JSON list of N, CA and C in Angstrom, two decimals:
[
{"chain": "I", "resi": 1290, "resn": "HIS", "atom": "N", "xyz": [-2.24, 3.28, 23.82]},
{"chain": "I", "resi": 1290, "resn": "HIS", "atom": "CA", "xyz": [-1.56, 2.17, 23.17]},
{"chain": "I", "resi": 1290, "resn": "HIS", "atom": "C", "xyz": [-1.97, 2.10, 21.71]},
{"chain": "I", "resi": 1291, "resn": "LEU", "atom": "N", "xyz": [-1.01, 1.76, 20.87]},
{"chain": "I", "resi": 1291, "resn": "LEU", "atom": "CA", "xyz": [-1.29, 1.63, 19.45]},
{"chain": "I", "resi": 1291, "resn": "LEU", "atom": "C", "xyz": [-1.95, 0.28, 19.17]},
{"chain": "I", "resi": 1292, "resn": "SER", "atom": "N", "xyz": [-2.89, 0.30, 18.25]},
{"chain": "I", "resi": 1292, "resn": "SER", "atom": "CA", "xyz": [-3.52, -0.96, 17.86]},
{"chain": "I", "resi": 1292, "resn": "SER", "atom": "C", "xyz": [-2.50, -1.83, 17.13]},
{"chain": "I", "resi": 1293, "resn": "ILE", "atom": "N", "xyz": [-2.76, -3.11, 17.08]},
{"chain": "I", "resi": 1293, "resn": "ILE", "atom": "CA", "xyz": [-1.86, -4.03, 16.39]},
{"chain": "I", "resi": 1293, "resn": "ILE", "atom": "C", "xyz": [-1.77, -3.65, 14.92]},
{"chain": "I", "resi": 1294, "resn": "ARG", "atom": "N", "xyz": [-2.89, -3.28, 14.33]},
{"chain": "I", "resi": 1294, "resn": "ARG", "atom": "CA", "xyz": [-2.92, -2.90, 12.92]},
{"chain": "I", "resi": 1294, "resn": "ARG", "atom": "C", "xyz": [-2.03, -1.69, 12.68]},
{"chain": "I", "resi": 1295, "resn": "ARG", "atom": "N", "xyz": [-2.13, -0.70, 13.55]},
{"chain": "I", "resi": 1295, "resn": "ARG", "atom": "CA", "xyz": [-1.33, 0.51, 13.41]},
{"chain": "I", "resi": 1295, "resn": "ARG", "atom": "C", "xyz": [0.15, 0.20, 13.60]},
{"chain": "I", "resi": 1296, "resn": "GLN", "atom": "N", "xyz": [0.47, -0.67, 14.54]},
{"chain": "I", "resi": 1296, "resn": "GLN", "atom": "CA", "xyz": [1.86, -1.05, 14.76]},
{"chain": "I", "resi": 1296, "resn": "GLN", "atom": "C", "xyz": [2.43, -1.74, 13.53]},
{"chain": "I", "resi": 1297, "resn": "ARG", "atom": "N", "xyz": [1.63, -2.60, 12.89]},
{"chain": "I", "resi": 1297, "resn": "ARG", "atom": "CA", "xyz": [2.09, -3.28, 11.67]},
{"chain": "I", "resi": 1297, "resn": "ARG", "atom": "C", "xyz": [2.31, -2.28, 10.54]},
{"chain": "I", "resi": 1298, "resn": "GLN", "atom": "N", "xyz": [1.40, -1.31, 10.41]},
{"chain": "I", "resi": 1298, "resn": "GLN", "atom": "CA", "xyz": [1.55, -0.29, 9.38]},
{"chain": "I", "resi": 1298, "resn": "GLN", "atom": "C", "xyz": [2.85, 0.46, 9.57]},
{"chain": "I", "resi": 1299, "resn": "MET", "atom": "N", "xyz": [3.12, 0.85, 10.82]},
{"chain": "I", "resi": 1299, "resn": "MET", "atom": "CA", "xyz": [4.33, 1.59, 11.12]},
{"chain": "I", "resi": 1299, "resn": "MET", "atom": "C", "xyz": [5.57, 0.74, 10.85]},
{"chain": "I", "resi": 1300, "resn": "CYS", "atom": "N", "xyz": [5.52, -0.53, 11.19]},
{"chain": "I", "resi": 1300, "resn": "CYS", "atom": "CA", "xyz": [6.63, -1.44, 10.98]},
{"chain": "I", "resi": 1300, "resn": "CYS", "atom": "C", "xyz": [6.93, -1.58, 9.48]},
{"chain": "I", "resi": 1301, "resn": "ILE", "atom": "N", "xyz": [5.90, -1.75, 8.67]},
{"chain": "I", "resi": 1301, "resn": "ILE", "atom": "CA", "xyz": [6.08, -1.89, 7.23]},
{"chain": "I", "resi": 1301, "resn": "ILE", "atom": "C", "xyz": [6.63, -0.59, 6.65]},
{"chain": "I", "resi": 1302, "resn": "ARG", "atom": "N", "xyz": [6.09, 0.53, 7.07]},
{"chain": "I", "resi": 1302, "resn": "ARG", "atom": "CA", "xyz": [6.60, 1.82, 6.58]},
{"chain": "I", "resi": 1302, "resn": "ARG", "atom": "C", "xyz": [8.05, 2.01, 6.98]},
{"chain": "I", "resi": 1303, "resn": "ASP", "atom": "N", "xyz": [8.40, 1.62, 8.21]},
{"chain": "I", "resi": 1303, "resn": "ASP", "atom": "CA", "xyz": [9.78, 1.73, 8.66]},
{"chain": "I", "resi": 1303, "resn": "ASP", "atom": "C", "xyz": [10.70, 0.89, 7.79]},
{"chain": "I", "resi": 1304, "resn": "ARG", "atom": "N", "xyz": [10.25, -0.33, 7.44]},
{"chain": "I", "resi": 1304, "resn": "ARG", "atom": "CA", "xyz": [11.07, -1.20, 6.59]},
{"chain": "I", "resi": 1304, "resn": "ARG", "atom": "C", "xyz": [11.29, -0.56, 5.23]},
{"chain": "I", "resi": 1305, "resn": "PHE", "atom": "N", "xyz": [10.25, 0.04, 4.66]},
{"chain": "I", "resi": 1305, "resn": "PHE", "atom": "CA", "xyz": [10.40, 0.70, 3.37]},
{"chain": "I", "resi": 1305, "resn": "PHE", "atom": "C", "xyz": [11.32, 1.90, 3.49]},
{"chain": "I", "resi": 1306, "resn": "SER", "atom": "N", "xyz": [11.19, 2.67, 4.56]},
{"chain": "I", "resi": 1306, "resn": "SER", "atom": "CA", "xyz": [12.04, 3.83, 4.78]},
{"chain": "I", "resi": 1306, "resn": "SER", "atom": "C", "xyz": [13.50, 3.42, 4.91]},
{"chain": "I", "resi": 1307, "resn": "THR", "atom": "N", "xyz": [13.76, 2.37, 5.68]},
{"chain": "I", "resi": 1307, "resn": "THR", "atom": "CA", "xyz": [15.11, 1.90, 5.88]},
{"chain": "I", "resi": 1307, "resn": "THR", "atom": "C", "xyz": [15.71, 1.42, 4.57]},
{"chain": "I", "resi": 1308, "resn": "ALA", "atom": "N", "xyz": [14.92, 0.73, 3.78]},
{"chain": "I", "resi": 1308, "resn": "ALA", "atom": "CA", "xyz": [15.42, 0.25, 2.49]},
{"chain": "I", "resi": 1308, "resn": "ALA", "atom": "C", "xyz": [15.81, 1.42, 1.60]},
{"chain": "I", "resi": 1309, "resn": "LYS", "atom": "N", "xyz": [15.04, 2.48, 1.63]},
{"chain": "I", "resi": 1309, "resn": "LYS", "atom": "CA", "xyz": [15.36, 3.65, 0.83]},
{"chain": "I", "resi": 1309, "resn": "LYS", "atom": "C", "xyz": [16.65, 4.30, 1.31]},
{"chain": "I", "resi": 1310, "resn": "GLU", "atom": "N", "xyz": [16.85, 4.36, 2.64]},
{"chain": "I", "resi": 1310, "resn": "GLU", "atom": "CA", "xyz": [18.03, 4.98, 3.19]},
{"chain": "I", "resi": 1310, "resn": "GLU", "atom": "C", "xyz": [19.28, 4.15, 2.91]},
{"chain": "I", "resi": 1311, "resn": "ASP", "atom": "N", "xyz": [19.13, 2.83, 2.84]},
{"chain": "I", "resi": 1311, "resn": "ASP", "atom": "CA", "xyz": [20.26, 1.94, 2.65]},
{"chain": "I", "resi": 1311, "resn": "ASP", "atom": "C", "xyz": [20.74, 1.88, 1.20]},
{"chain": "I", "resi": 1312, "resn": "SER", "atom": "N", "xyz": [19.97, 2.38, 0.28]},
{"chain": "I", "resi": 1312, "resn": "SER", "atom": "CA", "xyz": [20.36, 2.30, -1.12]},
{"chain": "I", "resi": 1312, "resn": "SER", "atom": "C", "xyz": [20.45, 3.69, -1.71]},
{"chain": "I", "resi": 1313, "resn": "ASP", "atom": "N", "xyz": [20.99, 3.75, -2.90]},
{"chain": "I", "resi": 1313, "resn": "ASP", "atom": "CA", "xyz": [21.02, 5.01, -3.63]},
{"chain": "I", "resi": 1313, "resn": "ASP", "atom": "C", "xyz": [19.74, 5.12, -4.42]},
{"chain": "I", "resi": 1314, "resn": "HIS", "atom": "N", "xyz": [18.62, 5.15, -3.70]},
{"chain": "I", "resi": 1314, "resn": "HIS", "atom": "CA", "xyz": [17.30, 5.13, -4.30]},
{"chain": "I", "resi": 1314, "resn": "HIS", "atom": "C", "xyz": [16.97, 6.46, -4.96]},
{"chain": "I", "resi": 1315, "resn": "VAL", "atom": "N", "xyz": [16.53, 6.39, -6.20]},
{"chain": "I", "resi": 1315, "resn": "VAL", "atom": "CA", "xyz": [16.06, 7.56, -6.91]},
{"chain": "I", "resi": 1315, "resn": "VAL", "atom": "C", "xyz": [14.64, 7.26, -7.34]},
{"chain": "I", "resi": 1316, "resn": "ASP", "atom": "N", "xyz": [13.71, 8.13, -6.97]},
{"chain": "I", "resi": 1316, "resn": "ASP", "atom": "CA", "xyz": [12.31, 7.92, -7.33]},
{"chain": "I", "resi": 1316, "resn": "ASP", "atom": "C", "xyz": [12.10, 8.35, -8.77]},
{"chain": "I", "resi": 1317, "resn": "VAL", "atom": "N", "xyz": [11.95, 7.36, -9.63]},
{"chain": "I", "resi": 1317, "resn": "VAL", "atom": "CA", "xyz": [11.75, 7.65, -11.05]},
{"chain": "I", "resi": 1317, "resn": "VAL", "atom": "C", "xyz": [10.29, 7.47, -11.45]},
{"chain": "I", "resi": 1318, "resn": "ASP", "atom": "N", "xyz": [9.46, 7.13, -10.49]},
{"chain": "I", "resi": 1318, "resn": "ASP", "atom": "CA", "xyz": [8.05, 6.87, -10.80]},
{"chain": "I", "resi": 1318, "resn": "ASP", "atom": "C", "xyz": [7.36, 8.09, -11.35]},
{"chain": "I", "resi": 1319, "resn": "GLY", "atom": "N", "xyz": [7.51, 9.22, -10.67]},
{"chain": "I", "resi": 1319, "resn": "GLY", "atom": "CA", "xyz": [6.79, 10.40, -11.09]},
{"chain": "I", "resi": 1319, "resn": "GLY", "atom": "C", "xyz": [5.29, 10.21, -11.01]},
{"chain": "I", "resi": 1320, "resn": "ASP", "atom": "N", "xyz": [4.83, 9.36, -10.08]},
{"chain": "I", "resi": 1320, "resn": "ASP", "atom": "CA", "xyz": [3.41, 9.05, -10.00]},
{"chain": "I", "resi": 1320, "resn": "ASP", "atom": "C", "xyz": [2.78, 9.53, -8.69]},
{"chain": "I", "resi": 1321, "resn": "ASP", "atom": "N", "xyz": [3.41, 10.49, -8.06]},
{"chain": "I", "resi": 1321, "resn": "ASP", "atom": "CA", "xyz": [2.91, 11.06, -6.81]},
{"chain": "I", "resi": 1321, "resn": "ASP", "atom": "C", "xyz": [2.78, 10.03, -5.70]},
{"chain": "I", "resi": 1322, "resn": "GLY", "atom": "N", "xyz": [3.60, 9.00, -5.75]},
{"chain": "I", "resi": 1322, "resn": "GLY", "atom": "CA", "xyz": [3.62, 7.99, -4.69]},
{"chain": "I", "resi": 1322, "resn": "GLY", "atom": "C", "xyz": [2.59, 6.89, -4.81]},
{"chain": "I", "resi": 1323, "resn": "PHE", "atom": "N", "xyz": [1.78, 6.91, -5.86]},
{"chain": "I", "resi": 1323, "resn": "PHE", "atom": "CA", "xyz": [0.74, 5.89, -5.98]},
{"chain": "I", "resi": 1323, "resn": "PHE", "atom": "C", "xyz": [1.31, 4.51, -6.29]},
{"chain": "I", "resi": 1324, "resn": "GLY", "atom": "N", "xyz": [2.45, 4.45, -6.96]},
{"chain": "I", "resi": 1324, "resn": "GLY", "atom": "CA", "xyz": [3.11, 3.17, -7.19]},
{"chain": "I", "resi": 1324, "resn": "GLY", "atom": "C", "xyz": [3.57, 2.57, -5.87]},
{"chain": "I", "resi": 1325, "resn": "ALA", "atom": "N", "xyz": [4.09, 3.41, -4.99]},
{"chain": "I", "resi": 1325, "resn": "ALA", "atom": "CA", "xyz": [4.52, 2.95, -3.67]},
{"chain": "I", "resi": 1325, "resn": "ALA", "atom": "C", "xyz": [3.32, 2.49, -2.85]},
{"chain": "I", "resi": 1326, "resn": "LYS", "atom": "N", "xyz": [2.21, 3.21, -2.96]},
{"chain": "I", "resi": 1326, "resn": "LYS", "atom": "CA", "xyz": [1.00, 2.81, -2.23]},
{"chain": "I", "resi": 1326, "resn": "LYS", "atom": "C", "xyz": [0.50, 1.46, -2.75]},
{"chain": "I", "resi": 1327, "resn": "LEU", "atom": "N", "xyz": [0.60, 1.25, -4.03]},
{"chain": "I", "resi": 1327, "resn": "LEU", "atom": "CA", "xyz": [0.19, -0.03, -4.60]},
{"chain": "I", "resi": 1327, "resn": "LEU", "atom": "C", "xyz": [1.10, -1.15, -4.10]},
{"chain": "I", "resi": 1328, "resn": "ASP", "atom": "N", "xyz": [2.40, -0.89, -4.04]},
{"chain": "I", "resi": 1328, "resn": "ASP", "atom": "CA", "xyz": [3.32, -1.87, -3.47]},
{"chain": "I", "resi": 1328, "resn": "ASP", "atom": "C", "xyz": [2.99, -2.16, -2.02]},
{"chain": "I", "resi": 1329, "resn": "LEU", "atom": "N", "xyz": [2.66, -1.13, -1.26]},
{"chain": "I", "resi": 1329, "resn": "LEU", "atom": "CA", "xyz": [2.32, -1.30, 0.14]},
{"chain": "I", "resi": 1329, "resn": "LEU", "atom": "C", "xyz": [1.03, -2.11, 0.29]},
{"chain": "I", "resi": 1330, "resn": "ALA", "atom": "N", "xyz": [0.07, -1.86, -0.58]},
{"chain": "I", "resi": 1330, "resn": "ALA", "atom": "CA", "xyz": [-1.18, -2.63, -0.56]},
{"chain": "I", "resi": 1330, "resn": "ALA", "atom": "C", "xyz": [-0.89, -4.11, -0.79]},
{"chain": "I", "resi": 1331, "resn": "HIS", "atom": "N", "xyz": [0.00, -4.41, -1.74]},
{"chain": "I", "resi": 1331, "resn": "HIS", "atom": "CA", "xyz": [0.39, -5.81, -1.98]},
{"chain": "I", "resi": 1331, "resn": "HIS", "atom": "C", "xyz": [1.06, -6.40, -0.74]},
{"chain": "I", "resi": 1332, "resn": "ALA", "atom": "N", "xyz": [1.89, -5.62, -0.07]},
{"chain": "I", "resi": 1332, "resn": "ALA", "atom": "CA", "xyz": [2.55, -6.10, 1.16]},
{"chain": "I", "resi": 1332, "resn": "ALA", "atom": "C", "xyz": [1.51, -6.40, 2.24]},
{"chain": "I", "resi": 1333, "resn": "TYR", "atom": "N", "xyz": [0.51, -5.52, 2.37]},
{"chain": "I", "resi": 1333, "resn": "TYR", "atom": "CA", "xyz": [-0.55, -5.75, 3.35]},
{"chain": "I", "resi": 1333, "resn": "TYR", "atom": "C", "xyz": [-1.30, -7.05, 3.04]},
{"chain": "I", "resi": 1334, "resn": "ILE", "atom": "N", "xyz": [-1.56, -7.29, 1.78]},
{"chain": "I", "resi": 1334, "resn": "ILE", "atom": "CA", "xyz": [-2.26, -8.52, 1.39]},
{"chain": "I", "resi": 1334, "resn": "ILE", "atom": "C", "xyz": [-1.43, -9.74, 1.77]},
{"chain": "I", "resi": 1335, "resn": "GLU", "atom": "N", "xyz": [-0.12, -9.66, 1.54]},
{"chain": "I", "resi": 1335, "resn": "GLU", "atom": "CA", "xyz": [0.76, -10.79, 1.85]},
{"chain": "I", "resi": 1335, "resn": "GLU", "atom": "C", "xyz": [0.75, -11.13, 3.34]},
{"chain": "I", "resi": 1336, "resn": "ILE", "atom": "N", "xyz": [0.56, -10.13, 4.20]},
{"chain": "I", "resi": 1336, "resn": "ILE", "atom": "CA", "xyz": [0.57, -10.41, 5.64]},
{"chain": "I", "resi": 1336, "resn": "ILE", "atom": "C", "xyz": [-0.84, -10.53, 6.21]},
{"chain": "I", "resi": 1337, "resn": "GLY", "atom": "N", "xyz": [-1.84, -10.54, 5.32]},
{"chain": "I", "resi": 1337, "resn": "GLY", "atom": "CA", "xyz": [-3.21, -10.77, 5.76]},
{"chain": "I", "resi": 1337, "resn": "GLY", "atom": "C", "xyz": [-3.94, -9.54, 6.24]},
{"chain": "I", "resi": 1338, "resn": "GLU", "atom": "N", "xyz": [-3.40, -8.37, 6.01]},
{"chain": "I", "resi": 1338, "resn": "GLU", "atom": "CA", "xyz": [-4.04, -7.12, 6.43]},
{"chain": "I", "resi": 1338, "resn": "GLU", "atom": "C", "xyz": [-4.92, -6.58, 5.28]},
{"chain": "I", "resi": 1339, "resn": "THR", "atom": "N", "xyz": [-5.97, -7.33, 4.97]},
{"chain": "I", "resi": 1339, "resn": "THR", "atom": "CA", "xyz": [-6.78, -6.97, 3.81]},
{"chain": "I", "resi": 1339, "resn": "THR", "atom": "C", "xyz": [-7.55, -5.66, 4.02]},
{"chain": "I", "resi": 1340, "resn": "GLU", "atom": "N", "xyz": [-7.91, -5.34, 5.25]},
{"chain": "I", "resi": 1340, "resn": "GLU", "atom": "CA", "xyz": [-8.61, -4.08, 5.50]},
{"chain": "I", "resi": 1340, "resn": "GLU", "atom": "C", "xyz": [-7.71, -2.89, 5.17]},
{"chain": "I", "resi": 1341, "resn": "SER", "atom": "N", "xyz": [-6.46, -2.95, 5.60]},
{"chain": "I", "resi": 1341, "resn": "SER", "atom": "CA", "xyz": [-5.51, -1.88, 5.28]},
{"chain": "I", "resi": 1341, "resn": "SER", "atom": "C", "xyz": [-5.25, -1.80, 3.79]},
{"chain": "I", "resi": 1342, "resn": "ALA", "atom": "N", "xyz": [-5.13, -2.96, 3.16]},
{"chain": "I", "resi": 1342, "resn": "ALA", "atom": "CA", "xyz": [-4.91, -3.00, 1.71]},
{"chain": "I", "resi": 1342, "resn": "ALA", "atom": "C", "xyz": [-6.09, -2.40, 0.97]},
{"chain": "I", "resi": 1343, "resn": "THR", "atom": "N", "xyz": [-7.30, -2.73, 1.42]},
{"chain": "I", "resi": 1343, "resn": "THR", "atom": "CA", "xyz": [-8.51, -2.20, 0.78]},
{"chain": "I", "resi": 1343, "resn": "THR", "atom": "C", "xyz": [-8.56, -0.69, 0.86]},
{"chain": "I", "resi": 1344, "resn": "GLU", "atom": "N", "xyz": [-8.21, -0.14, 2.02]},
{"chain": "I", "resi": 1344, "resn": "GLU", "atom": "CA", "xyz": [-8.21, 1.32, 2.17]},
{"chain": "I", "resi": 1344, "resn": "GLU", "atom": "C", "xyz": [-7.24, 1.97, 1.20]},
{"chain": "I", "resi": 1345, "resn": "LEU", "atom": "N", "xyz": [-6.05, 1.42, 1.08]},
{"chain": "I", "resi": 1345, "resn": "LEU", "atom": "CA", "xyz": [-5.07, 1.97, 0.14]},
{"chain": "I", "resi": 1345, "resn": "LEU", "atom": "C", "xyz": [-5.54, 1.83, -1.30]},
{"chain": "I", "resi": 1346, "resn": "LEU", "atom": "N", "xyz": [-6.07, 0.67, -1.64]},
{"chain": "I", "resi": 1346, "resn": "LEU", "atom": "CA", "xyz": [-6.54, 0.44, -3.01]},
{"chain": "I", "resi": 1346, "resn": "LEU", "atom": "C", "xyz": [-7.66, 1.40, -3.39]},
{"chain": "I", "resi": 1347, "resn": "GLU", "atom": "N", "xyz": [-8.57, 1.65, -2.47]},
{"chain": "I", "resi": 1347, "resn": "GLU", "atom": "CA", "xyz": [-9.66, 2.59, -2.74]},
{"chain": "I", "resi": 1347, "resn": "GLU", "atom": "C", "xyz": [-9.12, 4.00, -2.95]},
{"chain": "I", "resi": 1348, "resn": "ASP", "atom": "N", "xyz": [-8.09, 4.38, -2.19]},
{"chain": "I", "resi": 1348, "resn": "ASP", "atom": "CA", "xyz": [-7.46, 5.68, -2.35]},
{"chain": "I", "resi": 1348, "resn": "ASP", "atom": "C", "xyz": [-6.79, 5.79, -3.71]},
{"chain": "I", "resi": 1349, "resn": "ILE", "atom": "N", "xyz": [-6.10, 4.73, -4.12]},
{"chain": "I", "resi": 1349, "resn": "ILE", "atom": "CA", "xyz": [-5.44, 4.72, -5.43]},
{"chain": "I", "resi": 1349, "resn": "ILE", "atom": "C", "xyz": [-6.46, 4.81, -6.55]},
{"chain": "I", "resi": 1350, "resn": "ILE", "atom": "N", "xyz": [-7.56, 4.08, -6.41]},
{"chain": "I", "resi": 1350, "resn": "ILE", "atom": "CA", "xyz": [-8.62, 4.12, -7.44]},
{"chain": "I", "resi": 1350, "resn": "ILE", "atom": "C", "xyz": [-9.18, 5.52, -7.58]},
{"chain": "I", "resi": 1351, "resn": "GLU", "atom": "N", "xyz": [-9.39, 6.18, -6.45]},
{"chain": "I", "resi": 1351, "resn": "GLU", "atom": "CA", "xyz": [-10.00, 7.52, -6.48]},
{"chain": "I", "resi": 1351, "resn": "GLU", "atom": "C", "xyz": [-9.04, 8.60, -6.97]},
{"chain": "I", "resi": 1352, "resn": "TYR", "atom": "N", "xyz": [-7.78, 8.54, -6.54]},
{"chain": "I", "resi": 1352, "resn": "TYR", "atom": "CA", "xyz": [-6.87, 9.65, -6.81]},
{"chain": "I", "resi": 1352, "resn": "TYR", "atom": "C", "xyz": [-5.67, 9.31, -7.69]},
{"chain": "I", "resi": 1353, "resn": "GLY", "atom": "N", "xyz": [-5.44, 8.05, -7.97]},
{"chain": "I", "resi": 1353, "resn": "GLY", "atom": "CA", "xyz": [-4.24, 7.64, -8.70]},
{"chain": "I", "resi": 1353, "resn": "GLY", "atom": "C", "xyz": [-4.32, 7.86, -10.19]},
{"chain": "I", "resi": 1354, "resn": "HIS", "atom": "N", "xyz": [-3.19, 7.64, -10.81]},
{"chain": "I", "resi": 1354, "resn": "HIS", "atom": "CA", "xyz": [-3.09, 7.73, -12.27]},
{"chain": "I", "resi": 1354, "resn": "HIS", "atom": "C", "xyz": [-3.61, 6.44, -12.89]},
{"chain": "I", "resi": 1355, "resn": "PRO", "atom": "N", "xyz": [-4.04, 6.47, -14.14]},
{"chain": "I", "resi": 1355, "resn": "PRO", "atom": "CA", "xyz": [-4.66, 5.29, -14.76]},
{"chain": "I", "resi": 1355, "resn": "PRO", "atom": "C", "xyz": [-3.91, 3.97, -14.60]},
{"chain": "I", "resi": 1356, "resn": "PRO", "atom": "N", "xyz": [-2.60, 3.91, -14.82]},
{"chain": "I", "resi": 1356, "resn": "PRO", "atom": "CA", "xyz": [-1.97, 2.58, -14.66]},
{"chain": "I", "resi": 1356, "resn": "PRO", "atom": "C", "xyz": [-2.13, 2.02, -13.24]},
{"chain": "I", "resi": 1357, "resn": "GLN", "atom": "N", "xyz": [-1.94, 2.87, -12.24]},
{"chain": "I", "resi": 1357, "resn": "GLN", "atom": "CA", "xyz": [-2.07, 2.41, -10.86]},
{"chain": "I", "resi": 1357, "resn": "GLN", "atom": "C", "xyz": [-3.52, 2.16, -10.49]},
{"chain": "I", "resi": 1358, "resn": "SER", "atom": "N", "xyz": [-4.41, 3.05, -10.90]},
{"chain": "I", "resi": 1358, "resn": "SER", "atom": "CA", "xyz": [-5.82, 2.87, -10.53]},
{"chain": "I", "resi": 1358, "resn": "SER", "atom": "C", "xyz": [-6.41, 1.63, -11.21]},
{"chain": "I", "resi": 1359, "resn": "ASP", "atom": "N", "xyz": [-5.99, 1.34, -12.43]},
{"chain": "I", "resi": 1359, "resn": "ASP", "atom": "CA", "xyz": [-6.46, 0.13, -13.11]},
{"chain": "I", "resi": 1359, "resn": "ASP", "atom": "C", "xyz": [-6.00, -1.12, -12.37]},
{"chain": "I", "resi": 1360, "resn": "GLU", "atom": "N", "xyz": [-4.73, -1.13, -11.96]},
{"chain": "I", "resi": 1360, "resn": "GLU", "atom": "CA", "xyz": [-4.20, -2.26, -11.20]},
{"chain": "I", "resi": 1360, "resn": "GLU", "atom": "C", "xyz": [-4.89, -2.38, -9.85]},
{"chain": "I", "resi": 1361, "resn": "ALA", "atom": "N", "xyz": [-5.14, -1.24, -9.19]},
{"chain": "I", "resi": 1361, "resn": "ALA", "atom": "CA", "xyz": [-5.82, -1.25, -7.89]},
{"chain": "I", "resi": 1361, "resn": "ALA", "atom": "C", "xyz": [-7.22, -1.82, -8.03]},
{"chain": "I", "resi": 1362, "resn": "LYS", "atom": "N", "xyz": [-7.92, -1.49, -9.09]},
{"chain": "I", "resi": 1362, "resn": "LYS", "atom": "CA", "xyz": [-9.26, -2.03, -9.32]},
{"chain": "I", "resi": 1362, "resn": "LYS", "atom": "C", "xyz": [-9.21, -3.55, -9.47]},
{"chain": "I", "resi": 1363, "resn": "ARG", "atom": "N", "xyz": [-8.22, -4.03, -10.21]},
{"chain": "I", "resi": 1363, "resn": "ARG", "atom": "CA", "xyz": [-8.06, -5.46, -10.42]},
{"chain": "I", "resi": 1363, "resn": "ARG", "atom": "C", "xyz": [-7.77, -6.19, -9.11]},
{"chain": "I", "resi": 1364, "resn": "VAL", "atom": "N", "xyz": [-6.86, -5.63, -8.33]},
{"chain": "I", "resi": 1364, "resn": "VAL", "atom": "CA", "xyz": [-6.48, -6.26, -7.05]},
{"chain": "I", "resi": 1364, "resn": "VAL", "atom": "C", "xyz": [-7.66, -6.23, -6.08]},
{"chain": "I", "resi": 1365, "resn": "LEU", "atom": "N", "xyz": [-8.36, -5.09, -6.03]},
{"chain": "I", "resi": 1365, "resn": "LEU", "atom": "CA", "xyz": [-9.51, -4.97, -5.13]},
{"chain": "I", "resi": 1365, "resn": "LEU", "atom": "C", "xyz": [-10.59, -5.98, -5.51]},
{"chain": "I", "resi": 1366, "resn": "ALA", "atom": "N", "xyz": [-10.86, -6.12, -6.81]},
{"chain": "I", "resi": 1366, "resn": "ALA", "atom": "CA", "xyz": [-11.85, -7.09, -7.26]},
{"chain": "I", "resi": 1366, "resn": "ALA", "atom": "C", "xyz": [-11.44, -8.50, -6.86]},
{"chain": "I", "resi": 1367, "resn": "SER", "atom": "N", "xyz": [-10.17, -8.79, -6.96]},
{"chain": "I", "resi": 1367, "resn": "SER", "atom": "CA", "xyz": [-9.66, -10.10, -6.57]},
{"chain": "I", "resi": 1367, "resn": "SER", "atom": "C", "xyz": [-9.85, -10.32, -5.06]},
{"chain": "I", "resi": 1368, "resn": "LEU", "atom": "N", "xyz": [-9.57, -9.30, -4.28]},
{"chain": "I", "resi": 1368, "resn": "LEU", "atom": "CA", "xyz": [-9.76, -9.40, -2.82]},
{"chain": "I", "resi": 1368, "resn": "LEU", "atom": "C", "xyz": [-11.24, -9.63, -2.47]},
{"chain": "I", "resi": 1369, "resn": "GLN", "atom": "N", "xyz": [-12.10, -8.90, -3.12]},
{"chain": "I", "resi": 1369, "resn": "GLN", "atom": "CA", "xyz": [-13.53, -9.02, -2.82]},
{"chain": "I", "resi": 1369, "resn": "GLN", "atom": "C", "xyz": [-14.06, -10.36, -3.27]},
{"chain": "I", "resi": 1370, "resn": "GLY", "atom": "N", "xyz": [-13.45, -10.96, -4.27]},
{"chain": "I", "resi": 1370, "resn": "GLY", "atom": "CA", "xyz": [-13.86, -12.28, -4.71]},
{"chain": "I", "resi": 1370, "resn": "GLY", "atom": "C", "xyz": [-13.46, -13.38, -3.74]},
{"chain": "I", "resi": 1371, "resn": "GLU", "atom": "N", "xyz": [-12.45, -13.09, -2.91]},
{"chain": "I", "resi": 1371, "resn": "GLU", "atom": "CA", "xyz": [-11.98, -14.07, -1.93]},
{"chain": "I", "resi": 1371, "resn": "GLU", "atom": "C", "xyz": [-12.83, -14.09, -0.68]},
{"chain": "I", "resi": 1372, "resn": "GLU", "atom": "N", "xyz": [-13.57, -13.02, -0.42]},
{"chain": "I", "resi": 1372, "resn": "GLU", "atom": "CA", "xyz": [-14.35, -12.91, 0.81]},
{"chain": "I", "resi": 1372, "resn": "GLU", "atom": "C", "xyz": [-15.60, -13.77, 0.78]}
]
């Protein structure tokens, strides 16, 4: 059986996938998907999945491009300040 956390991750990813399929989406980011990961981290925060958001933010900080990694650092610091 899938954990509740994993089910939520899959549900959110499915929603993003469906949205992409429903529109004439063109990826203009050119950021290797780190902008999308940052958006997903924000979505996790909105639904209270801070552990999942933290994992994504740490990944963005380590491997992302400066604009995304700078934003990820800011969001992560904000999350840690709430704990």
